[in-house]
mmCIF file of C-alpha atoms and ligand atoms in Angstrom:
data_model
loop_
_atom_site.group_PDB
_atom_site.id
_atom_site.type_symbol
_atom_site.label_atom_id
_atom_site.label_comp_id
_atom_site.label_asym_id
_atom_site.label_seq_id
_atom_site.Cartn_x
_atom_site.Cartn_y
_atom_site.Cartn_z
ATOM 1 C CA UNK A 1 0.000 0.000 0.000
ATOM 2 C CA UNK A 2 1.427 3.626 -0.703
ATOM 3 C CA UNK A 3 0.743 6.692 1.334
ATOM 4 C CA UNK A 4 -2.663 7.049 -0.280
ATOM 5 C CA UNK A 5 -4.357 3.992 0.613
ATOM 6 C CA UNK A 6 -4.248 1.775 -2.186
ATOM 7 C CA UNK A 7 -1.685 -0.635 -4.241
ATOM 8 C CA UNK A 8 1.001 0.379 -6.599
ATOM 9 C CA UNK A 9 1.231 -1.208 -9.947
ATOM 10 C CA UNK A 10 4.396 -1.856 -8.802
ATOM 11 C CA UNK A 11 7.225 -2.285 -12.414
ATOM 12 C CA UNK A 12 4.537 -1.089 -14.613
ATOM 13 C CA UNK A 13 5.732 -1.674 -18.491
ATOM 14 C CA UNK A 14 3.528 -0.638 -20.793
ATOM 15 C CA UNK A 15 1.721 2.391 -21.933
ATOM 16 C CA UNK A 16 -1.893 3.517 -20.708
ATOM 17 C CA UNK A 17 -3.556 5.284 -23.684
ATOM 18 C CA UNK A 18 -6.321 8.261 -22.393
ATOM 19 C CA UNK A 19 -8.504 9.574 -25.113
ATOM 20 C CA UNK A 20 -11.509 11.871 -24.668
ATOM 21 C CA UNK A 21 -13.442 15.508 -25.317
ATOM 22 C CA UNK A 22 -11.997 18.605 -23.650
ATOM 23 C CA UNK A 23 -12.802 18.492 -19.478
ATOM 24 C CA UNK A 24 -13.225 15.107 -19.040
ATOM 25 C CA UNK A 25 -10.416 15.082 -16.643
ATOM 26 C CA UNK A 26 -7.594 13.567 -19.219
ATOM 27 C CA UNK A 27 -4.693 15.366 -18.205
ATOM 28 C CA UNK A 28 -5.058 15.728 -14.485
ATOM 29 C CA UNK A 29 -5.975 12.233 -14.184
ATOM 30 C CA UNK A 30 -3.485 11.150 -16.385
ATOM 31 C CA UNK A 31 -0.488 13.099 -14.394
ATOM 32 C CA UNK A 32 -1.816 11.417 -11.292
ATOM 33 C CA UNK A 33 -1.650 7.738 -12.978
ATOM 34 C CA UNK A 34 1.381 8.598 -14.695
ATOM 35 C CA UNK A 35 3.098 9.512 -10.968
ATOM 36 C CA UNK A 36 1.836 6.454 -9.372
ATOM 37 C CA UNK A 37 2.770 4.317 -11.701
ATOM 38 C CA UNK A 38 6.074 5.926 -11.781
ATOM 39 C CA UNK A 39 5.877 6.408 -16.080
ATOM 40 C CA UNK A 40 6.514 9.175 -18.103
ATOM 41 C CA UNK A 41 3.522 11.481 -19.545
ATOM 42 C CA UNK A 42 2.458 13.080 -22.567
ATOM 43 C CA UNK A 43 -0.037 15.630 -23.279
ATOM 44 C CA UNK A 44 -0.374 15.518 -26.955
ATOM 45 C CA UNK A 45 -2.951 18.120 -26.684
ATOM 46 C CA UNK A 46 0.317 20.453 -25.598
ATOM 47 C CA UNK A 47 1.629 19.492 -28.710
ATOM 48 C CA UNK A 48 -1.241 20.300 -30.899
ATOM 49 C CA UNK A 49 -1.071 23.467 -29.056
ATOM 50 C CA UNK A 50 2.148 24.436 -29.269
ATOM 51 C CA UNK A 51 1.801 24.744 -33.587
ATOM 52 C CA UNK A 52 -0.561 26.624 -33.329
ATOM 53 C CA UNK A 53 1.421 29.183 -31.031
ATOM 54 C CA UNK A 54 3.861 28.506 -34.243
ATOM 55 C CA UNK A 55 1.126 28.824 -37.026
ATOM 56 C CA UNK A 56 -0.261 32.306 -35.147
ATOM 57 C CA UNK A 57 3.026 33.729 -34.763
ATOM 58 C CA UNK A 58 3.702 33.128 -38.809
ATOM 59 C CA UNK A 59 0.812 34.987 -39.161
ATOM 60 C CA UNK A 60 -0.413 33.254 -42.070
ATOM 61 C CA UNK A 61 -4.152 32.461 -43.262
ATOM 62 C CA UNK A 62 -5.870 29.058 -41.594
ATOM 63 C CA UNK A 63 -7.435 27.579 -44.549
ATOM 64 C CA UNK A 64 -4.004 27.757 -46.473
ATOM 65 C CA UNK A 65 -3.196 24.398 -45.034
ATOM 66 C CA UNK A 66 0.277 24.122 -46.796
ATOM 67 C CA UNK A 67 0.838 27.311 -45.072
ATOM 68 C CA UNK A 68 -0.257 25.890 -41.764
ATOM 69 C CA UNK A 69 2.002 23.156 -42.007
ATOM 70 C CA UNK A 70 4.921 24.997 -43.186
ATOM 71 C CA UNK A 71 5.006 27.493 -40.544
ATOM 72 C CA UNK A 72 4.689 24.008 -38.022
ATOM 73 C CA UNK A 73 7.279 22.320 -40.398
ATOM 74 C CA UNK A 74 9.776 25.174 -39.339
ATOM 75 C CA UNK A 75 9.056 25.650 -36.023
ATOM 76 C CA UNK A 76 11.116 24.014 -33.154
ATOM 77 C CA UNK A 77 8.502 22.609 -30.642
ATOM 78 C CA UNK A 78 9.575 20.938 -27.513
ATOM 79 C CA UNK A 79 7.290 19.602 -25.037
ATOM 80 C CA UNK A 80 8.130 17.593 -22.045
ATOM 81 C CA UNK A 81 7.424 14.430 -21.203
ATOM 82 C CA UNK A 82 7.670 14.304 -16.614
ATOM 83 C CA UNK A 83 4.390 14.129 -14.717
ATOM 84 C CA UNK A 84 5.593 16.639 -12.122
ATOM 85 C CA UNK A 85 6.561 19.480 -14.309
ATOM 86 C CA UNK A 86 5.117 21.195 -17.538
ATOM 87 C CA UNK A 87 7.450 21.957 -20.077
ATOM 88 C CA UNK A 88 6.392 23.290 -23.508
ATOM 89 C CA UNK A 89 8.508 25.334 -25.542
ATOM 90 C CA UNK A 90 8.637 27.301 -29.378
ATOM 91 C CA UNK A 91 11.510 28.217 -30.781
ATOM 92 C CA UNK A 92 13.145 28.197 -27.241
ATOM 93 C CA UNK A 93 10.308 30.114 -25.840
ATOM 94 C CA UNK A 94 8.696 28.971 -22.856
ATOM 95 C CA UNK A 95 4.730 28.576 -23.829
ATOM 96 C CA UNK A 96 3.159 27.076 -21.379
ATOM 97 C CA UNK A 97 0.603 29.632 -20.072
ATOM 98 C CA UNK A 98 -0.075 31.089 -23.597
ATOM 99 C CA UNK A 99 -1.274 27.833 -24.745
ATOM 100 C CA UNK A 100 -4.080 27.631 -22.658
ATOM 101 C CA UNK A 101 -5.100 31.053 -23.990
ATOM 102 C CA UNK A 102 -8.072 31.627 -25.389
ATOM 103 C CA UNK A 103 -6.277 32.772 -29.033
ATOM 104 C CA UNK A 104 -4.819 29.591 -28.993
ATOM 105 C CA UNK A 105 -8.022 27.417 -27.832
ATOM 106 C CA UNK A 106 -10.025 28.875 -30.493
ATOM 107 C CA UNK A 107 -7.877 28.072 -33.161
ATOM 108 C CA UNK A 108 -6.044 24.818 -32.166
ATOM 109 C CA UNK A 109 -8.920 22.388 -33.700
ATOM 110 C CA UNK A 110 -8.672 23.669 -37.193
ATOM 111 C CA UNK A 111 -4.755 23.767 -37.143
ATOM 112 C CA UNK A 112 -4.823 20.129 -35.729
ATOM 113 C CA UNK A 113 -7.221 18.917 -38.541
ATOM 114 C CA UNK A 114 -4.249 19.365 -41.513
ATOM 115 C CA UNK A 115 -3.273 15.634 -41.987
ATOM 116 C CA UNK A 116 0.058 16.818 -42.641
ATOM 117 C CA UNK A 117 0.237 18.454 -39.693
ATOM 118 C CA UNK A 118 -0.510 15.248 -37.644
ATOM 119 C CA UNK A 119 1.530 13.195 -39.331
ATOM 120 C CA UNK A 120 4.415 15.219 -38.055
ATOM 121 C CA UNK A 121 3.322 15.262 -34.372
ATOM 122 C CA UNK A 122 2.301 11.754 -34.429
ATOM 123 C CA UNK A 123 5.697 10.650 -35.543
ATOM 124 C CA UNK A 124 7.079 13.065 -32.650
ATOM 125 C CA UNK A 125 4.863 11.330 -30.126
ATOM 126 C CA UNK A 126 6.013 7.868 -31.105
ATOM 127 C CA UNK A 127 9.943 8.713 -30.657
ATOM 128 C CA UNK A 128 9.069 10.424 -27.337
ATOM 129 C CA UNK A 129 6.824 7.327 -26.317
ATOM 130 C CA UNK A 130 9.461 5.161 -27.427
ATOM 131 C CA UNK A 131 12.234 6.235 -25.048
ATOM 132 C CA UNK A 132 9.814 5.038 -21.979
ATOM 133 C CA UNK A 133 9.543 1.979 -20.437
ATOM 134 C CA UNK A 134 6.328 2.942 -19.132
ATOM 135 C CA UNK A 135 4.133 6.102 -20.207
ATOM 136 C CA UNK A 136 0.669 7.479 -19.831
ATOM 137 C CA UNK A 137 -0.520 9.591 -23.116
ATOM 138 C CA UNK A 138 -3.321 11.526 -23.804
ATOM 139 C CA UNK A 139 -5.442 13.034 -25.848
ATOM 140 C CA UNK A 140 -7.980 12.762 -28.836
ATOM 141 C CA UNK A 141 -6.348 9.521 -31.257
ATOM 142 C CA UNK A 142 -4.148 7.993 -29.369
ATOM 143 C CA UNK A 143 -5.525 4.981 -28.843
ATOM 144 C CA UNK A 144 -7.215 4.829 -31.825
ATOM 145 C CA UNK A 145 -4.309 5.709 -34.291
ATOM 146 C CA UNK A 146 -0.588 7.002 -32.548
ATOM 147 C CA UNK A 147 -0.777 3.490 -30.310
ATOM 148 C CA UNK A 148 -3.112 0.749 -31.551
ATOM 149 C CA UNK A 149 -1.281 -1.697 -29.393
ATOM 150 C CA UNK A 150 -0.823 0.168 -25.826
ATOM 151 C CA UNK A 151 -1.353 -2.215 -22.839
ATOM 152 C CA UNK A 152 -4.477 -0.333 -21.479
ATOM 153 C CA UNK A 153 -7.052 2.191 -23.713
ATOM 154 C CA UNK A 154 -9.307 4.655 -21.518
ATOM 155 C CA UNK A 155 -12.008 6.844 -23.068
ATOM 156 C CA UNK A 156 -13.114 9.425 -20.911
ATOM 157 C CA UNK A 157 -16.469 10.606 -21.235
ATOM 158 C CA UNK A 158 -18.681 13.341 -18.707
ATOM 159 C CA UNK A 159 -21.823 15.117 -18.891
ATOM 160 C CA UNK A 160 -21.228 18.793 -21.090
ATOM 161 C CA UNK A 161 -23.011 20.741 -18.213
ATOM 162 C CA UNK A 162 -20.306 18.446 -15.981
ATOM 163 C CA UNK A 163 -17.034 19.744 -18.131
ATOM 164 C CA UNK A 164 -18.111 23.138 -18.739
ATOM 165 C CA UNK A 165 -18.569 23.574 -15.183
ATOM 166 C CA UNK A 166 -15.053 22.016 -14.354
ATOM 167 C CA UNK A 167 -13.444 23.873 -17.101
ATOM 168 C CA UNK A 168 -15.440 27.098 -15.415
ATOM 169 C CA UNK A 169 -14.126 26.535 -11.863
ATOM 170 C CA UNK A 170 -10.405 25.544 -13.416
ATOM 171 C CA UNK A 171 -10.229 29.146 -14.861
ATOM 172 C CA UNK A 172 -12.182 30.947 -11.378
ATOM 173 C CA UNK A 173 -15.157 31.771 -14.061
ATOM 174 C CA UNK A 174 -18.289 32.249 -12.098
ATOM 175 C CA UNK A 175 -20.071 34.588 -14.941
ATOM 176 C CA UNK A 176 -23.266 32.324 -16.082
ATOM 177 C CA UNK A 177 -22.521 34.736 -19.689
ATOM 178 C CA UNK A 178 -18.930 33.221 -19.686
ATOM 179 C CA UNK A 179 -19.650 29.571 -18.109
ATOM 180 C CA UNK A 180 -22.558 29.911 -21.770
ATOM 181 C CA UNK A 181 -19.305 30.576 -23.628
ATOM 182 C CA UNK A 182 -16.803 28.283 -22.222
ATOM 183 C CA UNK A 183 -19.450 25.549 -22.726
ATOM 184 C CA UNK A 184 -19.839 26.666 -26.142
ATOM 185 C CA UNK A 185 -16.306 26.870 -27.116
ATOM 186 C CA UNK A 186 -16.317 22.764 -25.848
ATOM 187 C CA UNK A 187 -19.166 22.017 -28.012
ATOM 188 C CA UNK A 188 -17.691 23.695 -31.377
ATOM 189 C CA UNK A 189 -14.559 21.549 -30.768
ATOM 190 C CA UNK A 190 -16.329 18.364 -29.998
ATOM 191 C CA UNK A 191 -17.674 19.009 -33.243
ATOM 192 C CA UNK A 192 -14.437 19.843 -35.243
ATOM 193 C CA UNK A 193 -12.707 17.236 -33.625
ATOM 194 C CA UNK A 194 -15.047 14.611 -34.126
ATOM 195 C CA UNK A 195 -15.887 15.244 -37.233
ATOM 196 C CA UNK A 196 -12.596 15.910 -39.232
ATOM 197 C CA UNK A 197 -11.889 13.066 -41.675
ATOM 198 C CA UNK A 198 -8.261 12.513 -40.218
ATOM 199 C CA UNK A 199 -8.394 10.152 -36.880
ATOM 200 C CA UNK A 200 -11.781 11.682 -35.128
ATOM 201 C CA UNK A 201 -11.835 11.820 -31.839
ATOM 202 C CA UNK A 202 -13.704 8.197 -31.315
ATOM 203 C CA UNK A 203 -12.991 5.952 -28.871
ATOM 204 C CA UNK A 204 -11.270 2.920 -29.517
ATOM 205 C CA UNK A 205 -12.788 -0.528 -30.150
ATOM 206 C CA UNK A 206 -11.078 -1.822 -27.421
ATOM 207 C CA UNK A 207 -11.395 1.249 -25.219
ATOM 208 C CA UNK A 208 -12.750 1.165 -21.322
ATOM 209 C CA UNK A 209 -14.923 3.960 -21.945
ATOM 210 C CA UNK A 210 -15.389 6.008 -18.220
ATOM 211 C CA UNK A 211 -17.947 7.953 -16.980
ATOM 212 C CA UNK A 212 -16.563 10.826 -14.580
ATOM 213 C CA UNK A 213 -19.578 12.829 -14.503
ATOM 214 C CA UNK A 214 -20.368 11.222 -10.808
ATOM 215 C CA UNK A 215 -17.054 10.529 -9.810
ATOM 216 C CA UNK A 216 -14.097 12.637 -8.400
ATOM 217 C CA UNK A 217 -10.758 13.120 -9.862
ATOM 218 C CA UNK A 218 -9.472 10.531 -7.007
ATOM 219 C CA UNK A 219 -12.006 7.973 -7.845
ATOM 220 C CA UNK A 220 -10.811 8.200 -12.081
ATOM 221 C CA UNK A 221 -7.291 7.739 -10.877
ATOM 222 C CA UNK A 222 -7.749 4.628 -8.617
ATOM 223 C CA UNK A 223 -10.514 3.676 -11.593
ATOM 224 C CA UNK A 224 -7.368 3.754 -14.356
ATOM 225 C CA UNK A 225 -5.102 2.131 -11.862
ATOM 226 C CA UNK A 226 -7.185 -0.689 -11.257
ATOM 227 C CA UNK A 227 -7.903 -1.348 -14.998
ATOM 228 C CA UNK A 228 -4.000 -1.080 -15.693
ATOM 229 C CA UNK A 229 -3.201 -3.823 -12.762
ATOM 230 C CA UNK A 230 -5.859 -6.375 -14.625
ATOM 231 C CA UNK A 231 -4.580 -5.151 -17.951
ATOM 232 C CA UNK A 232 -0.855 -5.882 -16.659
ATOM 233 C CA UNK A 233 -2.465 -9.306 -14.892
ATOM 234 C CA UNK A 234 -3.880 -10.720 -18.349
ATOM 235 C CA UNK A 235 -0.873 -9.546 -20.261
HETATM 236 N N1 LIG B 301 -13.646 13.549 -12.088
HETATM 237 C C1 LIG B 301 -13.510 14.858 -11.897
HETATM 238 N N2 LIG B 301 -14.423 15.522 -11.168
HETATM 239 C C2 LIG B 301 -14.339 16.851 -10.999
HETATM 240 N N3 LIG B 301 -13.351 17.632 -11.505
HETATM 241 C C3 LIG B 301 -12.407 17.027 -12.224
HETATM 242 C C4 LIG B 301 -12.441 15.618 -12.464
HETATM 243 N N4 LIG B 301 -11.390 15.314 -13.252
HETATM 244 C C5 LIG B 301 -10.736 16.480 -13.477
HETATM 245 N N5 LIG B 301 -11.338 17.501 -12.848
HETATM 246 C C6 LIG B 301 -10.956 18.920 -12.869
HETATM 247 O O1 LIG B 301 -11.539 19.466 -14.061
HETATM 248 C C7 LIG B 301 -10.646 20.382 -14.678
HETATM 249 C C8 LIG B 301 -10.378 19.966 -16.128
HETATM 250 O O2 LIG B 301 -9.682 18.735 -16.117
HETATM 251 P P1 LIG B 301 -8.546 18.384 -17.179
HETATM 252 O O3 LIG B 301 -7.755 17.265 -16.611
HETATM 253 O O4 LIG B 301 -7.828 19.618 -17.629
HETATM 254 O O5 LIG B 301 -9.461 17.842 -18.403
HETATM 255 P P2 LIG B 301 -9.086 17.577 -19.923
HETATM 256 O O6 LIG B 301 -7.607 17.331 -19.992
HETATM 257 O O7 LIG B 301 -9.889 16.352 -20.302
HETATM 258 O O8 LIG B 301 -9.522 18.787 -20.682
HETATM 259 C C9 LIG B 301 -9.383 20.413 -13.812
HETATM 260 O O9 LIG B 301 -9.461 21.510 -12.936
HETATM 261 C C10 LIG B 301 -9.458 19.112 -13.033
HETATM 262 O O10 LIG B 301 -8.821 19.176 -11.777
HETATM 263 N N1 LIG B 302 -4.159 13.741 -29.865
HETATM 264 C C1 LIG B 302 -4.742 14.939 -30.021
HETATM 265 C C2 LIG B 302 -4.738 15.887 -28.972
HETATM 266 C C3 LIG B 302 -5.322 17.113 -29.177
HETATM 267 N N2 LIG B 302 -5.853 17.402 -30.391
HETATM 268 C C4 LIG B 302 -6.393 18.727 -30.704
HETATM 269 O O1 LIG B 302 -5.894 19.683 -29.796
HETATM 270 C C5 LIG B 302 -6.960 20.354 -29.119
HETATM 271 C C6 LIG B 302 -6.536 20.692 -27.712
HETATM 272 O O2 LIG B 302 -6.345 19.490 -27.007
HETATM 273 P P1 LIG B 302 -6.222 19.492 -25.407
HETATM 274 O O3 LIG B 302 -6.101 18.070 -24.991
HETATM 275 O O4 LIG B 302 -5.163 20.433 -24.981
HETATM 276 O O5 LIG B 302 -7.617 20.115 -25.013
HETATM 277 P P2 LIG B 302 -8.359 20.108 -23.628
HETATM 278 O O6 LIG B 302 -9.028 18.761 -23.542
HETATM 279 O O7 LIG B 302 -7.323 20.278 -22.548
HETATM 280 O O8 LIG B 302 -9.297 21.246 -23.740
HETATM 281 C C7 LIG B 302 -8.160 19.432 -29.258
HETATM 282 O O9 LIG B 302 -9.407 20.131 -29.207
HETATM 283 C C8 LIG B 302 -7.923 18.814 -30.627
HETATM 284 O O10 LIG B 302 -8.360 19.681 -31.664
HETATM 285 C C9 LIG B 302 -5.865 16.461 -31.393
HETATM 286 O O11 LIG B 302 -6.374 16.714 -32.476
HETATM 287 N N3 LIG B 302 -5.299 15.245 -31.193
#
């Protein structure tokens, strides 16, 4: 037992795959899992992020898509890949605030629909996932299309009212006109993302799909933990 009640997965191997809409709780409950399993962590959503800080600073129009993807082509982005600390940089600049922005959060789901965007960042989060022993990833395709074969797929799934409401108190929005737009902003890009022709966000066939509307962050951590010990078990 560790200090917070419950077994370790003690020499996990593998990698625990985390797909899902904005809010569901995919990156703080993948941090957690990722610490207490003692594995790396990626946000690909950092990465998707990250060109578009590139593609915004180029300046250049977002239905040129050879544009878009040059300007990400030519831009050095370096994200990070501990639990415990966030590091996403462009060009050498530290962007790790400014991608959560709203500039950036409006325009991030068109920039990540180029396919030849993709392709580049899913080739960057295969080396970086190939250099663990052990990592948790998340975000939107991962199980589905960056690793078909990970050793446990989650797909995390809430209520909207739920993840606007998180996203809301994440941010220390209490307006009822800006919870309206936060909720809004997840519903356009639950619709881009889903619907693009290059890997929508789905989950996988052979997902665990999880409910957190009624559950606390604590309760989707030991939740993943326990599915990665019986995944680990039958392995
Ligand atoms: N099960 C949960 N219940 C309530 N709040 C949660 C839960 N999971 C995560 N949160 C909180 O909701 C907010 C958004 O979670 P986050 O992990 O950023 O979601 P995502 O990565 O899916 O967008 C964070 O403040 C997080 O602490
Ligand atoms: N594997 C991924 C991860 C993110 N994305 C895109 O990047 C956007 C931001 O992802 P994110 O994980 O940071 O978003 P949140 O869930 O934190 O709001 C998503 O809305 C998708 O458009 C993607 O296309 N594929």
């Amino acid at each position: 037992m560790d200090e917070q009640g419950s077994a370790a997965v003690g020499g996990f191997r593998g990698q625990v795959t985390l797909d899902g809409p904005s809010g569901t709780g995919k990156s703080s409950v993948a941090r957690d899992v990722a610490a207490r399993l003692g594995a790396a962590y990626l946000d690909t959503g950092a990465m998707y992020r990250a060109a578009t800080v590139a593609v915004l600073d180029a300046g250049v129009d977002l239905t040129d898509t050879d544009a878009v993807t040059r300007a990400v082509a030519s831009a050095d982005i370096q994200v990070g890949t501990a639990a415990d600390a966030e590091l996403v940089r462009v060009d050498g600049v530290d962007v790790a605030a400014r991608i959560r922005g709203a500039e950036v959060t409006r325009t991030v789901s068109p920039v990540s629909a180029v396919p030849a965007v993709r392709r580049m960042l899913v080739d960057r989060q295969r080396a970086l996932v190939a250099e663990a022993d052990a990592v948790v990833v998340e975000g939107r395709d991962i199980g589905t299309v960056v690793l078909p074969a990970a050793t446990l797929k989650v797909y995390l799934t809430a209520a909207p009212e739920a993840r606007a409401q998180r996203r809301a108190d994440q941010l220390g929005v209490t307006d009822p006109t800006k919870i309206a737009e936060i909720a809004a902003d997840l519903r356009r890009r639950d619709e881009y993302d889903s619907s693009r022709a290059d890997s929508p966000l789905r989950p996988a066939v052979d997902a665990v799909v999880v409910d957190s509307t009624g559950l606390d962050r604590d309760a989707v951590v030991e939740r993943v933990l326990d599915l990665a010990r019986t995944a680990v078990g039958a392995a």
